[in-house]
mmCIF file of C-alpha atoms in Angstrom:
data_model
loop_
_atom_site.group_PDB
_atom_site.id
_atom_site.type_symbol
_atom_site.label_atom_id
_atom_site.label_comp_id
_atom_site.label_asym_id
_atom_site.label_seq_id
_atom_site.Cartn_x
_atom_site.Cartn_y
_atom_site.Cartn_z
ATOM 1 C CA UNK A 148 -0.244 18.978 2.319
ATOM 2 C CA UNK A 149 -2.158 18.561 -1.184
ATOM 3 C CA UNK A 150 -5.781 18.093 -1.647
ATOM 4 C CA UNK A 151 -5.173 14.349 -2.739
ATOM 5 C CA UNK A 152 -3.264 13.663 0.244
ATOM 6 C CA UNK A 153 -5.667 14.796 2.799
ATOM 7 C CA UNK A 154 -8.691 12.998 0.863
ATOM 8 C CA UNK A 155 -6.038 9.757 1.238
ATOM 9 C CA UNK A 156 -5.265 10.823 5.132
ATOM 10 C CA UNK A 157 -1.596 10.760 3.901
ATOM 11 C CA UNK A 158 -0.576 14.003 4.840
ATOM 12 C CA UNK A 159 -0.441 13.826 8.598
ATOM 13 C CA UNK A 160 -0.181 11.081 10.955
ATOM 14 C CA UNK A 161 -3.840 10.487 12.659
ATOM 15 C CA UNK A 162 -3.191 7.816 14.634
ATOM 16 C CA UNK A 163 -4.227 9.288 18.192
ATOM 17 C CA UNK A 164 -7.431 10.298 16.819
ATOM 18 C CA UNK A 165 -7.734 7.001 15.078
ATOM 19 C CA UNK A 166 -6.721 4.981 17.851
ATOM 20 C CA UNK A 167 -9.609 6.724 19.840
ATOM 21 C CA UNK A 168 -12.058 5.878 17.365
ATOM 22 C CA UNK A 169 -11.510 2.296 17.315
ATOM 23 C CA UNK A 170 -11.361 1.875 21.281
ATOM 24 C CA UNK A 171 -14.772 3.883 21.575
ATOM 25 C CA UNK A 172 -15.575 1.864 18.767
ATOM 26 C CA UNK A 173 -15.094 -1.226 20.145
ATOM 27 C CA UNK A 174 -16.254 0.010 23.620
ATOM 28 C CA UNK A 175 -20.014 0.506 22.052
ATOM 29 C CA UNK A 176 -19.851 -2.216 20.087
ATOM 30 C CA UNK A 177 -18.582 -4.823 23.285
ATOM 31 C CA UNK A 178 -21.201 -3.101 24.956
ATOM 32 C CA UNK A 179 -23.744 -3.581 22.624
ATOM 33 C CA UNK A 180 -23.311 -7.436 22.463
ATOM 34 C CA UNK A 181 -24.226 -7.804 25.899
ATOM 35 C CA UNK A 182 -26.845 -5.044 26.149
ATOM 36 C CA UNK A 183 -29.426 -6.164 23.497
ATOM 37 C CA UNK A 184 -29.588 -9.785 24.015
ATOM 38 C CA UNK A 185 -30.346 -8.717 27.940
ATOM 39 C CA UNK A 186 -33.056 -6.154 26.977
ATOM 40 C CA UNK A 187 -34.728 -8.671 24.534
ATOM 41 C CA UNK A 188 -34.780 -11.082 27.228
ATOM 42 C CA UNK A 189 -36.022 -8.446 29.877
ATOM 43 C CA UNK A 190 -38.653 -7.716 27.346
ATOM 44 C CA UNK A 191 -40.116 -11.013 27.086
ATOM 45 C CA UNK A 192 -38.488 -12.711 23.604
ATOM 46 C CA UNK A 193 -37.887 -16.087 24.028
ATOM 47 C CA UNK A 194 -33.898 -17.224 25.051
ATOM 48 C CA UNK A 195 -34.234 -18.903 21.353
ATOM 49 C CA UNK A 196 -35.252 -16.200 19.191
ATOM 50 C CA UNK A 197 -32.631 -13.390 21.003
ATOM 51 C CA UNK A 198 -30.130 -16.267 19.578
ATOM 52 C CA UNK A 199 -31.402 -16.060 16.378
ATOM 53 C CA UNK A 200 -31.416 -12.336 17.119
ATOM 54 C CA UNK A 201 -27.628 -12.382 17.272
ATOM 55 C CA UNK A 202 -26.762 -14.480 14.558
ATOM 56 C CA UNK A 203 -29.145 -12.038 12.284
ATOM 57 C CA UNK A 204 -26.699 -9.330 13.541
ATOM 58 C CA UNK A 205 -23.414 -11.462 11.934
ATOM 59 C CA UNK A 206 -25.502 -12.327 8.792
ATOM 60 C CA UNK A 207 -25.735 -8.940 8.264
ATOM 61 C CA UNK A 208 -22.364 -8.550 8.869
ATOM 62 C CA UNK A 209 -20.636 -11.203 6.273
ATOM 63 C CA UNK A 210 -23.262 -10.200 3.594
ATOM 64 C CA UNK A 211 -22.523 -6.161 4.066
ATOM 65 C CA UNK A 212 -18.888 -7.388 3.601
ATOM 66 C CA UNK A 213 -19.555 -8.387 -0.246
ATOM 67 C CA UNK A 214 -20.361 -5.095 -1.159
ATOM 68 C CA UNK A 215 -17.299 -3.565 0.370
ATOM 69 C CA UNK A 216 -15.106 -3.629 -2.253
ATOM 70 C CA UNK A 217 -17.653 -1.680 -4.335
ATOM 71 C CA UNK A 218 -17.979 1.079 -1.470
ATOM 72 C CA UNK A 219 -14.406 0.961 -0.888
ATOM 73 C CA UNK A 220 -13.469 2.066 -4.638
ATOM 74 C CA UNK A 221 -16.451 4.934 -4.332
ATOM 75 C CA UNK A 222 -16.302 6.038 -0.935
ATOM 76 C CA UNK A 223 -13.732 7.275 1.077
ATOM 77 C CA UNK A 224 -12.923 5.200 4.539
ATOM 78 C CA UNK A 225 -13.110 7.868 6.998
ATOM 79 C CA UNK A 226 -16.651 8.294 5.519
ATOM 80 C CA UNK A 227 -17.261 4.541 5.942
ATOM 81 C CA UNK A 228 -16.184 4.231 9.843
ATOM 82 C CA UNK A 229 -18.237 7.261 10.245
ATOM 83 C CA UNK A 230 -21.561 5.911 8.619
ATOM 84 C CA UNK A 231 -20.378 2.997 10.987
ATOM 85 C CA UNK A 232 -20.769 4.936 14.170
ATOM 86 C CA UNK A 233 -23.570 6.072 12.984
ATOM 87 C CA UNK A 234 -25.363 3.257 12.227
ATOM 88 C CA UNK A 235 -23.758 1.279 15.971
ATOM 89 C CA UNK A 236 -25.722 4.717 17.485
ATOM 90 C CA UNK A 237 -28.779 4.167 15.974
ATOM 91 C CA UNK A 238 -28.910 0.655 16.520
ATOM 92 C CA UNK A 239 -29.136 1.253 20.196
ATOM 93 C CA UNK A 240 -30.950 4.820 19.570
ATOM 94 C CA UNK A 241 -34.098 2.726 17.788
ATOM 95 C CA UNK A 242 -34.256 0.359 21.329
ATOM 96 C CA UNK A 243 -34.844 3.754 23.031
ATOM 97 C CA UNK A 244 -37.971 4.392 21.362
ATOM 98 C CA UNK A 245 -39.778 1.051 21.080
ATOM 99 C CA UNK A 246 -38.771 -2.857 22.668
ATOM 100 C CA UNK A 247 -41.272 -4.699 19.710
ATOM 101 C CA UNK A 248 -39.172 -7.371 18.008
ATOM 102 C CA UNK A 249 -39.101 -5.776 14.519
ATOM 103 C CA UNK A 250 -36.919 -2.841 16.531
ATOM 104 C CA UNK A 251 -34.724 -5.753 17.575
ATOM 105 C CA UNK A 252 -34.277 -7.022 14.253
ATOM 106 C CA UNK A 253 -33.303 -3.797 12.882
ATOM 107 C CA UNK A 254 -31.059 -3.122 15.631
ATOM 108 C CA UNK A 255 -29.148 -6.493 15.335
ATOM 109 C CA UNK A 256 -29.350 -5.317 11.295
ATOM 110 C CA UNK A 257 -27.828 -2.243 11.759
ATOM 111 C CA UNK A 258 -25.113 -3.317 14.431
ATOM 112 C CA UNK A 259 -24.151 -5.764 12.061
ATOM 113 C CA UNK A 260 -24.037 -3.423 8.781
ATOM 114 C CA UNK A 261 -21.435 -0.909 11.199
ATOM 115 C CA UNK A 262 -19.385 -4.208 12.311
ATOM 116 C CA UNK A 263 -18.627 -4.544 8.809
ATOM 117 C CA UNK A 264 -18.341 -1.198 7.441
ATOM 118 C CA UNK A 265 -16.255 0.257 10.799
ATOM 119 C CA UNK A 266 -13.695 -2.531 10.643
ATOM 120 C CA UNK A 267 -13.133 -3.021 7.088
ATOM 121 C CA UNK A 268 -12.672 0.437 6.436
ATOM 122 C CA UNK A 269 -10.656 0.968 9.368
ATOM 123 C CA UNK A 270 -8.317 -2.036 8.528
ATOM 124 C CA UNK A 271 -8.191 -0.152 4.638
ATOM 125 C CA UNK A 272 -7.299 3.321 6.148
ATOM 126 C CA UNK A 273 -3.933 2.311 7.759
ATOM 127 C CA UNK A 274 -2.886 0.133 5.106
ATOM 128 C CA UNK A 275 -3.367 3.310 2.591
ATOM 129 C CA UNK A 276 -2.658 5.788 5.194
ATOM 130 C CA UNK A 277 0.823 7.373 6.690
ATOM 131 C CA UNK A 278 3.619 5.155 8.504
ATOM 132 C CA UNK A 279 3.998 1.755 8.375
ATOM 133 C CA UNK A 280 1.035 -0.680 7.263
ATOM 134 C CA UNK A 281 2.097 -3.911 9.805
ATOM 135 C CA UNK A 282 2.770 -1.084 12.997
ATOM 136 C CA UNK A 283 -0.773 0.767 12.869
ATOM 137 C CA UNK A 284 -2.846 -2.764 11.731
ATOM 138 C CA UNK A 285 -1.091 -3.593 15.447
ATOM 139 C CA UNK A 286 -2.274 -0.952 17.447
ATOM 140 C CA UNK A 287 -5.426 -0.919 15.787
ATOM 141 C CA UNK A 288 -5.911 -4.300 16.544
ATOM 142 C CA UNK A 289 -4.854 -3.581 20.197
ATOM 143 C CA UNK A 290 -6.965 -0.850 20.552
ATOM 144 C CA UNK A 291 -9.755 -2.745 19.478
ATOM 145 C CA UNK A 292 -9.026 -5.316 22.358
ATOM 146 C CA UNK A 293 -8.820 -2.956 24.879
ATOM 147 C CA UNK A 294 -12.279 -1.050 24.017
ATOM 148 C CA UNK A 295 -13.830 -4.625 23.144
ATOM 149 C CA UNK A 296 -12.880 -6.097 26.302
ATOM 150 C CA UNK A 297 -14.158 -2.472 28.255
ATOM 151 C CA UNK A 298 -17.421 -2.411 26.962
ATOM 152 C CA UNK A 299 -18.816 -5.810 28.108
ATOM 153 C CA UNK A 300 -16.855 -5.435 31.466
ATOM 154 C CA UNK A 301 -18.745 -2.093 32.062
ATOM 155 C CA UNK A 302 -21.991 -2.733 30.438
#
């Protein structure tokens, strides 16, 4: 395997390990959507503003999108889903330390910046990687379900 083709995740076929990725991804992420508004409401914020508390989470999310085509040219996609985890942790990691309502705003913020990055990325690493495009967008897409539709159900 050249240098070039394991930068490009060409040279062997990582869909197990991806496939993992994207149902814990979706696992933390389901999770996560039922989680925070919960603990804002537990925490006293008003029904109202942990709505507005969610849609700030997909605002974040479409605008991150327009500068994904920029990253996408400059940084490699595994490194993308990875700042996405990241950034899904430490969303919840910030509510560990403090409940105030500028920690839920930067949570939603963050949770919406990995939505983006984690699934855009992910979506541009099978097209580009090994096998056949249409076959791993599929079980991507299925393995999404199954950790989206986990996480709630166990959270």
């Amino acid at each position: 395997m050249t240098h070039a083709e394991a930068a490009a995740g060409q040279g062997r076929d990582d869909a197990p390990r991806a496939l993992t990725a994207v149902v814990a991804f979706g696992f933390a992420l389901g999770a996560s959507g039922v989680v925070f508004p919960l603990l804002a409401l537990d925490h006293g914020i008003a029904p109202a503003i942990v709505g507005l508390l969610v849609a700030a989470s997909g605002a974040t999310h479409l605008t991150s999108r327009l500068l994904l085509p920029w990253l996408l040219a400059r940084v490699h996609d595994r490194t993308l889903m990875a700042f996405a985890a990241a950034s899904l942790a430490l969303s919840a990691a910030v509510l560990l330390v403090t409940t105030s309502l500028g920690t839920f705003i930067a949570a939603q913020a963050l949770n919406g910046l990995a939505r983006a990055l984690f699934w855009t990325s992910n979506q541009t690493h099978l097209v580009r990687g090994k096998g056949i495009p249409i076959r791993r967008l599929a079980q991507s897409q299925m393995a999404s379900h199954v950790g989206g539709l986990a996480g709630p159900t166990l959270a």
